[in-house]
Short mmCIF file of C-alpha atoms in Angstrom, two decimals:
data_model
loop_
_atom_site.label_atom_id
_atom_site.label_comp_id
_atom_site.label_asym_id
_atom_site.label_seq_id
_atom_site.Cartn_x
_atom_site.Cartn_y
_atom_site.Cartn_z
CA MET A 1 200.38 106.39 25.62
CA LEU A 2 197.21 105.09 27.30
CA TYR A 3 193.78 106.60 26.24
CA VAL A 4 190.75 106.42 27.98
CA VAL A 5 188.12 106.88 25.41
CA GLY A 6 184.37 107.75 26.02
CA LEU A 7 182.54 106.49 22.90
CA GLY A 8 179.24 108.42 23.36
CA PRO A 9 176.11 106.36 23.64
CA GLY A 10 176.66 103.69 21.08
CA GLU A 11 176.45 104.71 17.66
CA LYS A 12 179.77 106.02 15.38
CA LYS A 13 177.94 109.16 14.59
CA LYS A 14 177.45 110.48 18.44
CA MET A 15 181.32 109.70 18.82
CA SER A 16 183.73 112.59 18.54
CA LEU A 17 186.19 112.76 15.87
CA GLU A 18 188.90 112.49 18.25
CA ALA A 19 187.58 109.46 19.75
CA ILE A 20 187.55 107.82 16.39
CA GLU A 21 191.11 109.07 15.57
CA VAL A 22 192.26 107.53 18.79
CA ILE A 23 190.63 104.12 18.26
CA LYS A 24 191.97 103.79 14.79
CA LYS A 25 195.40 104.72 15.61
CA VAL A 26 196.03 102.73 18.83
CA ASP A 27 197.26 99.08 18.74
CA VAL A 28 195.25 97.69 21.36
CA ILE A 29 191.70 98.01 22.71
CA VAL A 30 190.74 96.91 25.82
CA GLY A 31 187.15 97.06 27.13
CA TYR A 32 183.97 95.22 28.27
CA THR A 33 182.93 92.95 25.59
CA THR A 34 179.39 95.02 24.70
CA TYR A 35 181.21 98.08 24.08
CA ILE A 36 183.73 96.62 21.61
CA ARG A 37 181.05 95.23 19.74
CA LEU A 38 179.78 98.73 19.32
CA ILE A 39 182.79 99.76 17.47
CA LYS A 40 183.65 96.45 15.75
CA GLU A 41 183.90 98.51 12.06
CA LEU A 42 186.72 100.52 13.59
CA VAL A 43 188.70 97.95 15.20
CA ASP A 44 189.49 95.30 12.28
CA GLY A 45 193.20 93.77 12.89
CA LYS A 46 193.83 95.24 16.39
CA GLU A 47 194.57 93.23 19.15
CA LEU A 48 191.17 93.16 21.27
CA ILE A 49 191.23 92.38 24.90
CA SER A 50 187.87 92.18 26.11
CA THR A 51 186.21 91.13 29.41
CA GLY A 52 182.68 90.35 30.66
CA MET A 53 181.13 92.84 33.47
CA LYS A 54 182.92 93.29 36.63
CA LYS A 55 186.38 92.77 35.30
CA GLU A 56 187.04 96.37 35.57
CA ILE A 57 190.13 96.14 37.92
CA ASP A 58 191.75 93.52 35.80
CA ARG A 59 191.06 95.18 32.55
CA CYS A 60 192.75 98.35 33.73
CA LYS A 61 195.86 96.38 34.85
CA LYS A 62 196.05 94.90 31.45
CA ALA A 63 195.74 97.98 29.86
CA ILE A 64 198.47 99.75 32.22
CA ASP A 65 200.62 96.56 31.42
CA ILE A 66 200.55 97.18 27.72
CA ALA A 67 201.26 100.67 27.68
CA LYS A 68 204.19 99.82 29.76
CA ASP A 69 205.37 97.82 27.17
CA GLY A 70 205.15 100.79 24.77
CA LYS A 71 202.39 100.36 22.90
CA ASP A 72 199.47 102.63 22.38
CA VAL A 73 196.22 101.15 24.09
CA ALA A 74 193.00 102.72 24.31
CA VAL A 75 190.47 101.71 27.41
CA ILE A 76 187.01 102.41 26.24
CA SER A 77 183.89 103.19 28.21
CA SER A 78 180.26 103.85 26.75
CA GLY A 79 179.14 107.23 27.19
CA ASP A 80 181.85 109.57 28.88
CA ALA A 81 184.81 107.91 30.29
CA GLY A 82 184.88 110.16 33.33
CA VAL A 83 181.35 109.75 34.35
CA TYR A 84 181.09 106.54 36.34
CA GLY A 85 183.49 105.17 33.58
CA MET A 86 187.12 103.89 33.42
CA ALA A 87 188.99 107.03 33.55
CA GLY A 88 188.96 107.28 37.18
CA LEU A 89 190.13 103.51 38.05
CA ILE A 90 193.07 104.14 35.47
CA LEU A 91 194.32 107.20 37.04
CA GLU A 92 193.76 105.47 40.58
CA LEU A 93 195.70 102.35 39.42
CA THR A 94 198.65 104.50 38.05
CA SER A 95 198.58 106.63 40.51
CA GLN A 96 198.95 103.84 43.35
CA MET A 97 201.45 101.71 40.97
CA ALA A 98 203.31 105.09 41.00
CA GLU A 99 203.58 104.26 37.16
CA GLU A 100 204.95 107.02 35.03
CA ILE A 101 202.63 106.35 32.09
CA ALA A 102 201.31 109.22 29.83
CA VAL A 103 197.35 108.96 30.17
CA GLN A 104 195.01 111.19 28.19
CA VAL A 105 191.23 111.14 28.73
CA ILE A 106 189.19 111.69 25.61
CA PRO A 107 185.59 112.91 26.41
CA GLY A 108 182.60 111.51 25.10
CA ILE A 109 178.48 112.44 25.21
CA THR A 110 177.33 110.70 28.30
CA ALA A 111 174.07 109.21 28.86
CA SER A 112 172.30 111.83 30.42
CA ILE A 113 172.95 114.49 27.60
CA ALA A 114 172.40 111.76 24.85
CA GLY A 115 168.86 110.97 26.23
CA ALA A 116 168.18 114.33 26.95
CA ALA A 117 168.41 115.27 23.27
CA LEU A 118 166.00 112.76 22.44
CA LEU A 119 163.58 113.55 24.98
CA GLY A 120 163.68 117.57 24.12
CA ALA A 121 165.55 119.76 26.52
CA PRO A 122 165.13 118.59 30.13
CA LEU A 123 168.47 119.70 31.43
CA MET A 124 168.19 123.51 30.58
CA ASN A 125 168.32 124.38 34.28
CA ASP A 126 170.67 123.13 37.20
CA PHE A 127 170.72 119.16 37.57
CA CYS A 128 172.54 116.13 39.00
CA HIS A 129 173.51 112.89 38.32
CA ILE A 130 172.95 110.14 40.83
CA SER A 131 174.02 106.26 40.39
CA LEU A 132 171.56 103.82 42.11
CA SER A 133 174.19 101.26 42.42
CA ASP A 134 175.04 100.59 45.87
CA LEU A 135 177.90 98.52 44.66
CA MET A 136 180.63 101.04 45.58
CA THR A 137 178.28 103.99 47.26
CA PRO A 138 176.91 103.26 50.40
CA TRP A 139 172.89 103.22 50.03
CA GLU A 140 172.59 105.56 52.71
CA MET A 141 174.64 108.31 50.67
CA ILE A 142 172.64 107.61 47.83
CA GLU A 143 169.21 108.33 49.91
CA LYS A 144 171.08 111.48 51.38
CA ARG A 145 171.89 112.66 47.80
CA LEU A 146 168.38 111.86 46.31
CA ASN A 147 166.77 113.85 49.46
CA ALA A 148 169.24 116.98 48.90
CA ALA A 149 168.77 117.12 45.05
CA ALA A 150 164.78 116.69 45.41
CA SER A 151 164.68 119.38 48.07
CA ALA A 152 166.47 122.15 46.06
CA ASP A 153 164.51 120.96 42.77
CA PHE A 154 167.39 119.98 40.71
CA VAL A 155 166.59 117.89 37.62
CA ILE A 156 167.72 114.47 38.70
CA CYS A 157 169.43 112.08 36.41
CA LEU A 158 169.24 108.56 37.69
CA TYR A 159 172.33 106.23 36.29
CA ASN A 160 172.06 102.72 36.83
CA PRO A 161 168.49 102.82 37.73
CA ARG A 162 167.45 99.27 38.01
CA SER A 163 168.63 95.84 37.43
CA LYS A 164 168.06 92.33 38.21
CA GLY A 165 170.16 92.56 41.49
CA ARG A 166 168.57 95.64 42.45
CA PRO A 167 164.91 95.84 41.28
CA ASN A 168 163.66 98.14 43.91
CA HIS A 169 166.14 100.96 44.10
CA LEU A 170 164.20 103.10 41.35
CA ALA A 171 161.09 102.63 43.34
CA ARG A 172 162.59 103.79 46.77
CA ALA A 173 164.37 106.65 45.07
CA LEU A 174 161.14 107.82 43.47
CA GLU A 175 159.41 107.58 46.88
CA ILE A 176 162.39 109.85 48.42
CA ILE A 177 161.90 112.32 45.38
CA GLN A 178 158.06 112.36 45.95
CA GLN A 179 158.51 113.80 49.50
CA TYR A 180 159.83 116.86 47.68
CA LYS A 181 158.60 116.99 44.23
CA SER A 182 154.56 116.71 43.16
CA GLU A 183 153.67 113.35 41.87
CA ASP A 184 152.95 115.04 38.60
CA THR A 185 156.54 115.62 37.93
CA ILE A 186 157.54 114.69 34.27
CA VAL A 187 159.74 111.94 34.03
CA GLY A 188 161.66 111.16 30.80
CA ILE A 189 162.96 107.91 30.21
CA ALA A 190 165.35 106.91 27.58
CA LYS A 191 166.17 103.53 26.43
CA ASP A 192 169.14 101.90 24.58
CA VAL A 193 170.15 105.42 23.25
CA GLY A 194 172.11 105.17 20.03
CA ARG A 195 171.52 101.56 19.50
CA LYS A 196 168.76 99.73 17.31
CA GLU A 197 166.23 99.41 20.24
CA GLU A 198 166.39 103.10 21.11
CA LYS A 199 163.03 104.18 22.55
CA VAL A 200 161.83 107.12 24.65
CA ILE A 201 159.05 107.16 27.38
CA LEU A 202 157.50 110.55 28.82
CA THR A 203 155.78 109.89 32.00
CA SER A 204 155.35 111.09 35.66
CA ILE A 205 156.39 110.13 39.00
CA ALA A 206 153.07 108.73 39.40
CA ASP A 207 152.54 107.05 36.31
CA LEU A 208 156.18 105.47 35.65
CA ASP A 209 155.81 101.86 34.90
CA GLU A 210 159.23 100.76 36.45
CA THR A 211 159.45 97.48 34.69
CA VAL A 212 160.25 99.20 31.64
CA VAL A 213 163.91 100.60 33.30
CA ASP A 214 166.77 98.30 32.96
CA MET A 215 170.64 99.02 33.29
CA THR A 216 170.61 100.31 29.58
CA THR A 217 167.93 103.11 30.74
CA ILE A 218 168.66 106.62 31.63
CA VAL A 219 165.72 108.09 33.95
CA LEU A 220 165.33 111.83 33.84
CA VAL A 221 163.04 113.45 36.54
CA GLY A 222 161.97 117.05 35.87
CA ASN A 223 161.72 120.20 38.13
CA LYS A 224 158.80 121.67 39.13
CA GLU A 225 158.51 123.83 35.92
CA THR A 226 159.41 120.77 33.42
CA TYR A 227 156.37 120.26 31.16
CA ILE A 228 155.30 118.17 28.06
CA SER A 229 154.75 119.99 24.94
CA ASP A 230 154.45 118.44 21.31
CA ASN A 231 156.09 115.25 22.41
CA TRP A 232 159.04 117.00 23.85
CA MET A 233 160.07 117.08 27.66
CA ILE A 234 160.98 120.99 28.28
CA THR A 235 162.53 122.50 31.44
CA PRO A 236 162.41 126.05 31.07
CA ARG A 237 165.58 128.10 31.07
CA GLY A 238 163.65 131.18 32.77
CA TYR A 239 163.44 133.42 29.65
CA LYS A 240 160.38 135.73 29.63
CA LEU A 241 158.69 134.59 26.36
CA MET B 1 164.08 120.79 9.40
CA LEU B 2 165.55 122.90 12.53
CA TYR B 3 168.35 121.45 14.24
CA VAL B 4 169.73 122.66 17.51
CA VAL B 5 173.34 121.49 17.46
CA GLY B 6 175.74 121.28 20.31
CA LEU B 7 179.41 122.06 19.16
CA GLY B 8 181.21 120.60 22.01
CA PRO B 9 183.78 122.79 23.84
CA GLY B 10 185.40 124.75 20.93
CA GLU B 11 187.60 122.61 18.68
CA LYS B 12 186.52 120.66 15.77
CA LYS B 13 187.78 117.34 16.83
CA LYS B 14 185.79 117.29 19.85
CA MET B 15 182.66 117.50 17.77
CA SER B 16 180.42 114.50 17.06
CA LEU B 17 180.30 113.40 13.61
CA GLU B 18 176.82 113.97 13.53
CA ALA B 19 177.29 117.76 14.48
CA ILE B 20 179.64 118.08 11.64
CA GLU B 21 177.29 116.24 9.10
CA VAL B 22 174.53 118.58 10.21
CA ILE B 23 176.45 121.67 10.00
CA LYS B 24 177.69 120.59 6.41
CA LYS B 25 174.24 119.83 5.14
CA VAL B 26 172.24 122.76 6.49
CA ASP B 27 171.21 125.96 4.29
CA VAL B 28 171.59 128.07 7.32
CA ILE B 29 173.51 128.70 10.63
CA VAL B 30 172.08 130.80 13.16
CA GLY B 31 174.30 131.42 16.52
CA TYR B 32 176.03 133.67 18.30
CA THR B 33 179.11 135.44 16.85
CA THR B 34 181.77 133.73 18.93
CA TYR B 35 180.40 130.09 18.11
CA ILE B 36 180.08 130.59 14.35
CA ARG B 37 183.99 131.70 14.31
CA LEU B 38 184.46 128.19 16.16
CA ILE B 39 183.46 126.39 13.05
CA LYS B 40 184.29 128.82 10.29
CA GLU B 41 186.00 126.07 8.25
CA LEU B 42 182.83 124.16 8.25
CA VAL B 43 180.35 127.02 7.13
CA ASP B 44 181.83 128.14 3.89
CA GLY B 45 179.30 129.52 1.33
CA LYS B 46 176.36 129.26 3.96
CA GLU B 47 173.75 131.88 5.11
CA LEU B 48 175.02 132.97 8.52
CA ILE B 49 172.87 134.83 10.85
CA SER B 50 174.98 136.01 13.89
CA THR B 51 174.14 138.13 16.75
CA GLY B 52 175.66 139.10 20.05
CA MET B 53 175.24 138.03 23.41
CA LYS B 54 171.66 138.48 25.10
CA LYS B 55 169.83 138.13 21.73
CA GLU B 56 169.14 134.54 22.07
CA ILE B 57 165.19 135.04 21.89
CA ASP B 58 165.85 136.99 18.38
CA ARG B 59 168.07 134.64 17.07
CA CYS B 60 165.83 131.67 17.87
CA LYS B 61 162.71 133.24 16.39
CA LYS B 62 164.89 133.83 13.22
CA ALA B 63 165.62 130.22 12.86
CA ILE B 64 162.21 129.20 13.32
CA ASP B 65 161.10 131.49 10.56
CA ILE B 66 163.69 130.14 8.40
CA ALA B 67 162.59 126.53 9.06
CA LYS B 68 158.83 127.61 8.49
CA ASP B 69 159.81 128.69 4.91
CA GLY B 70 161.07 125.43 4.28
CA LYS B 71 164.94 125.67 4.71
CA ASP B 72 167.10 123.36 6.59
CA VAL B 73 168.65 125.63 9.52
CA ALA B 74 171.00 124.94 12.48
CA VAL B 75 171.01 126.78 15.60
CA ILE B 76 174.37 126.19 17.19
CA SER B 77 175.42 126.19 21.07
CA SER B 78 178.92 125.86 22.31
CA GLY B 79 178.96 122.63 24.66
CA ASP B 80 175.85 120.74 24.75
CA ALA B 81 172.56 122.32 23.27
CA GLY B 82 170.73 121.15 25.96
CA VAL B 83 172.48 122.25 28.88
CA TYR B 84 172.13 126.01 29.58
CA GLY B 85 172.21 126.39 25.59
CA MET B 86 169.30 126.75 22.50
CA ALA B 87 167.51 123.69 22.52
CA GLY B 88 165.23 124.51 25.55
CA LEU B 89 164.48 127.79 23.87
CA ILE B 90 163.84 126.75 20.50
CA LEU B 91 161.23 123.97 22.07
CA GLU B 92 159.67 126.53 24.37
CA LEU B 93 158.96 128.71 21.44
CA THR B 94 157.66 126.35 18.90
CA SER B 95 155.41 125.06 21.70
CA GLN B 96 154.22 128.51 22.48
CA MET B 97 153.74 129.56 18.65
CA ALA B 98 152.12 126.30 18.28
CA GLU B 99 154.42 125.89 15.08
CA GLU B 100 154.46 122.21 13.32
CA ILE B 101 158.10 122.51 12.74
CA ALA B 102 160.10 119.04 12.79
CA VAL B 103 162.95 119.92 15.48
CA GLN B 104 166.11 117.63 16.10
CA VAL B 105 168.39 118.12 19.12
CA ILE B 106 172.13 117.03 18.35
CA PRO B 107 174.05 116.34 21.62
CA GLY B 108 177.57 117.69 22.23
CA ILE B 109 180.18 117.45 24.76
CA THR B 110 179.35 119.97 27.27
CA ALA B 111 181.92 122.20 29.58
CA SER B 112 181.89 119.75 32.54
CA ILE B 113 182.73 116.87 30.76
CA ALA B 114 185.46 118.40 28.41
CA GLY B 115 187.09 120.05 31.47
CA ALA B 116 186.95 117.00 33.49
CA ALA B 117 188.51 115.15 30.93
CA LEU B 118 191.63 117.85 30.77
CA LEU B 119 191.63 117.48 34.74
CA GLY B 120 191.87 113.72 35.25
CA ALA B 121 188.33 112.01 36.58
CA PRO B 122 186.98 114.48 38.94
CA LEU B 123 183.22 113.31 37.87
CA MET B 124 183.73 109.71 38.80
CA ASN B 125 180.96 109.94 41.67
CA ASP B 126 177.63 111.78 41.92
CA PHE B 127 177.95 115.56 40.62
CA CYS B 128 175.73 118.38 39.92
CA HIS B 129 175.60 121.42 37.55
CA ILE B 130 174.82 124.71 38.94
CA SER B 131 174.90 127.92 36.90
CA LEU B 132 175.92 131.22 39.10
CA SER B 133 174.29 133.30 36.51
CA ASP B 134 171.16 134.83 38.46
CA LEU B 135 170.07 136.41 34.95
CA MET B 136 167.08 133.83 34.85
CA THR B 137 166.98 131.99 38.33
CA PRO B 138 166.83 133.87 41.47
CA TRP B 139 170.10 134.03 43.48
CA GLU B 140 167.87 132.51 46.41
CA MET B 141 167.25 129.48 44.46
CA ILE B 142 171.06 129.04 43.46
CA GLU B 143 172.15 129.46 47.06
CA LYS B 144 169.39 126.76 47.83
CA ARG B 145 171.11 124.43 45.49
CA LEU B 146 174.57 124.98 46.43
CA ASN B 147 173.87 124.35 49.96
CA ALA B 148 171.98 120.84 49.11
CA ALA B 149 174.55 120.06 46.91
CA ALA B 150 177.34 120.67 49.44
CA SER B 151 175.85 119.27 52.16
CA ALA B 152 175.35 115.98 50.18
CA ASP B 153 179.07 116.03 49.05
CA PHE B 154 178.24 116.08 45.39
CA VAL B 155 180.93 116.98 43.21
CA ILE B 156 179.57 120.26 42.18
CA CYS B 157 180.40 121.99 38.59
CA LEU B 158 179.89 125.56 38.63
CA TYR B 159 178.89 127.02 35.17
CA ASN B 160 178.92 130.90 34.54
CA PRO B 161 181.07 131.21 37.75
CA ARG B 162 182.03 134.83 37.47
CA SER B 163 181.83 137.82 34.83
CA LYS B 164 182.43 141.45 35.15
CA GLY B 165 178.69 142.11 36.16
CA ARG B 166 178.90 139.08 38.92
CA PRO B 167 182.17 139.40 40.17
CA ASN B 168 181.49 138.02 43.61
CA HIS B 169 179.19 135.17 42.84
CA LEU B 170 181.95 132.62 42.77
CA ALA B 171 183.37 133.91 46.39
CA ARG B 172 179.88 133.59 47.57
CA ALA B 173 178.99 130.31 46.47
CA LEU B 174 182.56 128.76 47.88
CA GLU B 175 181.51 130.58 51.10
CA ILE B 176 178.56 128.45 51.05
CA ILE B 177 180.07 125.06 50.04
CA GLN B 178 182.74 125.69 52.56
CA GLN B 179 180.01 125.37 55.43
CA TYR B 180 179.86 121.35 54.55
CA LYS B 181 183.21 120.79 52.75
CA SER B 182 186.74 121.28 54.39
CA GLU B 183 188.76 124.13 52.99
CA ASP B 184 191.12 121.70 51.57
CA THR B 185 188.50 120.32 49.23
CA ILE B 186 190.33 119.94 45.78
CA VAL B 187 188.98 122.40 43.04
CA GLY B 188 189.74 122.00 39.40
CA ILE B 189 189.63 125.05 36.91
CA ALA B 190 189.53 124.62 33.49
CA LYS B 191 189.70 127.64 31.11
CA ASP B 192 189.07 128.03 27.57
CA VAL B 193 188.87 124.01 26.91
CA GLY B 194 189.23 123.44 23.45
CA ARG B 195 190.70 126.69 22.25
CA LYS B 196 194.31 127.80 22.08
CA GLU B 197 194.36 129.40 25.46
CA GLU B 198 193.48 126.12 27.19
CA LYS B 199 194.54 125.94 30.69
CA VAL B 200 193.78 123.80 33.71
CA ILE B 201 194.61 124.78 37.24
CA LEU B 202 194.35 122.51 40.44
CA THR B 203 194.14 124.20 43.60
CA SER B 204 191.72 123.98 46.76
CA ILE B 205 188.69 125.94 48.23
CA ALA B 206 191.18 127.94 50.58
CA ASP B 207 193.78 128.66 47.91
CA LEU B 208 191.67 129.33 44.86
CA ASP B 209 192.59 132.51 43.00
CA GLU B 210 189.13 133.61 41.86
CA THR B 211 190.34 136.29 39.50
CA VAL B 212 191.41 133.79 37.15
CA VAL B 213 187.76 132.75 36.60
CA ASP B 214 185.73 134.23 33.94
CA MET B 215 183.05 133.36 31.76
CA THR B 216 184.95 131.01 29.60
CA THR B 217 186.00 128.86 32.81
CA ILE B 218 184.46 126.02 34.54
CA VAL B 219 185.00 125.41 37.97
CA LEU B 220 184.71 122.05 39.78
CA VAL B 221 184.72 121.52 43.26
CA GLY B 222 185.69 117.70 44.52
CA ASN B 223 183.85 115.59 46.90
CA LYS B 224 185.32 114.42 50.61
CA GLU B 225 187.47 111.92 48.46
CA THR B 226 188.77 113.80 45.59
CA TYR B 227 192.39 113.83 45.52
CA ILE B 228 195.30 115.23 43.37
CA SER B 229 198.40 112.78 41.89
CA ASP B 230 200.44 113.40 39.61
CA ASN B 231 198.82 116.44 38.47
CA TRP B 232 195.73 114.62 37.94
CA MET B 233 192.40 115.54 39.66
CA ILE B 234 190.60 112.27 41.01
CA THR B 235 187.36 111.32 42.51
CA PRO B 236 187.60 107.81 43.50
CA ARG B 237 184.59 105.49 42.06
CA GLY B 238 184.86 103.31 45.30
CA TYR B 239 187.06 100.10 44.17
CA LYS B 240 189.03 98.51 46.73
CA LEU B 241 192.55 98.44 45.15
#
């Protein structure tokens, strides 16, 4: 069996029971080095196949080969395996290779949800996820989605908001969003959720210091009604109170 | 301490360790009757305050009163507490009542993520969540969001897609979506995820039988690239394979 497992944001207590059980029972764990480190207490004595960033296809093909040999293997993703994670790539590859391998996707808590819980309740109304990485989606499409999401006042979760190779994507995204949302719109930033360095920042589009944002950060842009109270970021659901 | 806890989709193994620990340690559990039933093995001997649907405000006020009395109390939501759940209402109320109560939001696996894992990997590219319930959001705003999301080819997760009181919302939503997406666009339906009756259906906008959809169903409408292979719903991430 080939499992694709979402580990959640990075600490054991935010993993599901099912994810822990699967990690414990498989013969082999395949994943990006950083993620294997997150679960090191669970993987003692197992065969570990870890590779660096941008080696996703290699990693998934190795896992498929191991499963074909009859071993139980888990490919791990941080957050949820199906949200910009490894589930899609595994299924694309098994489909393309016409391999008859049993696959099971084990869901996890994705970064937007984990970050939102720390920030308060920013996702209480309609929201969307947009990745600002243009490695695999053309930047024009990303801009189109930013325009659409902001024009209909979705709460917007920005994944992969800023990296050394893409230092200006967040600023450009906020420029687009600001064509529709006021510069006072609340922005919540959650950094390194579930790790020792975990940190949240409440700010606004106008006041956001983008240099605090990196690839392990999730940025949540509120809707017109989102407000801050007692250091919580709150998007009203619409109850009359 | 007042905890707002996301239980995940409905079976214990999809709860986080943290959610289980919190449920076990609190004095009082407050929640909608159906959700308390989902965790009955964890709540033995605890004070339970359960109310029916549409009593959310009463329920949350009771929980706040209990926390003010110095007890540890958990308000439970299915899925994630911050996605159309109880986290927002609790924080709106404590903010409005200027109550100095320590609140902690414990995230969970929301229905779109749990449903997606059963269907395959439909959420591998940008996606959004839209609730089709107009109890608290004007229908015009819901239509605006459907138009925006479909026009920018987001994968669209429809929450509260259809109920006895709103039998036609899903059909109307699909009519709007079909102005932008082809009628062959893949639709994944996940019913009663994490419960005994759990079921997934793969179909298309044109072939969807809306009578199978009810309030415990999540409907995921793919993007232009979403396809079906080996009974999996797959949205490519964009890797060149």
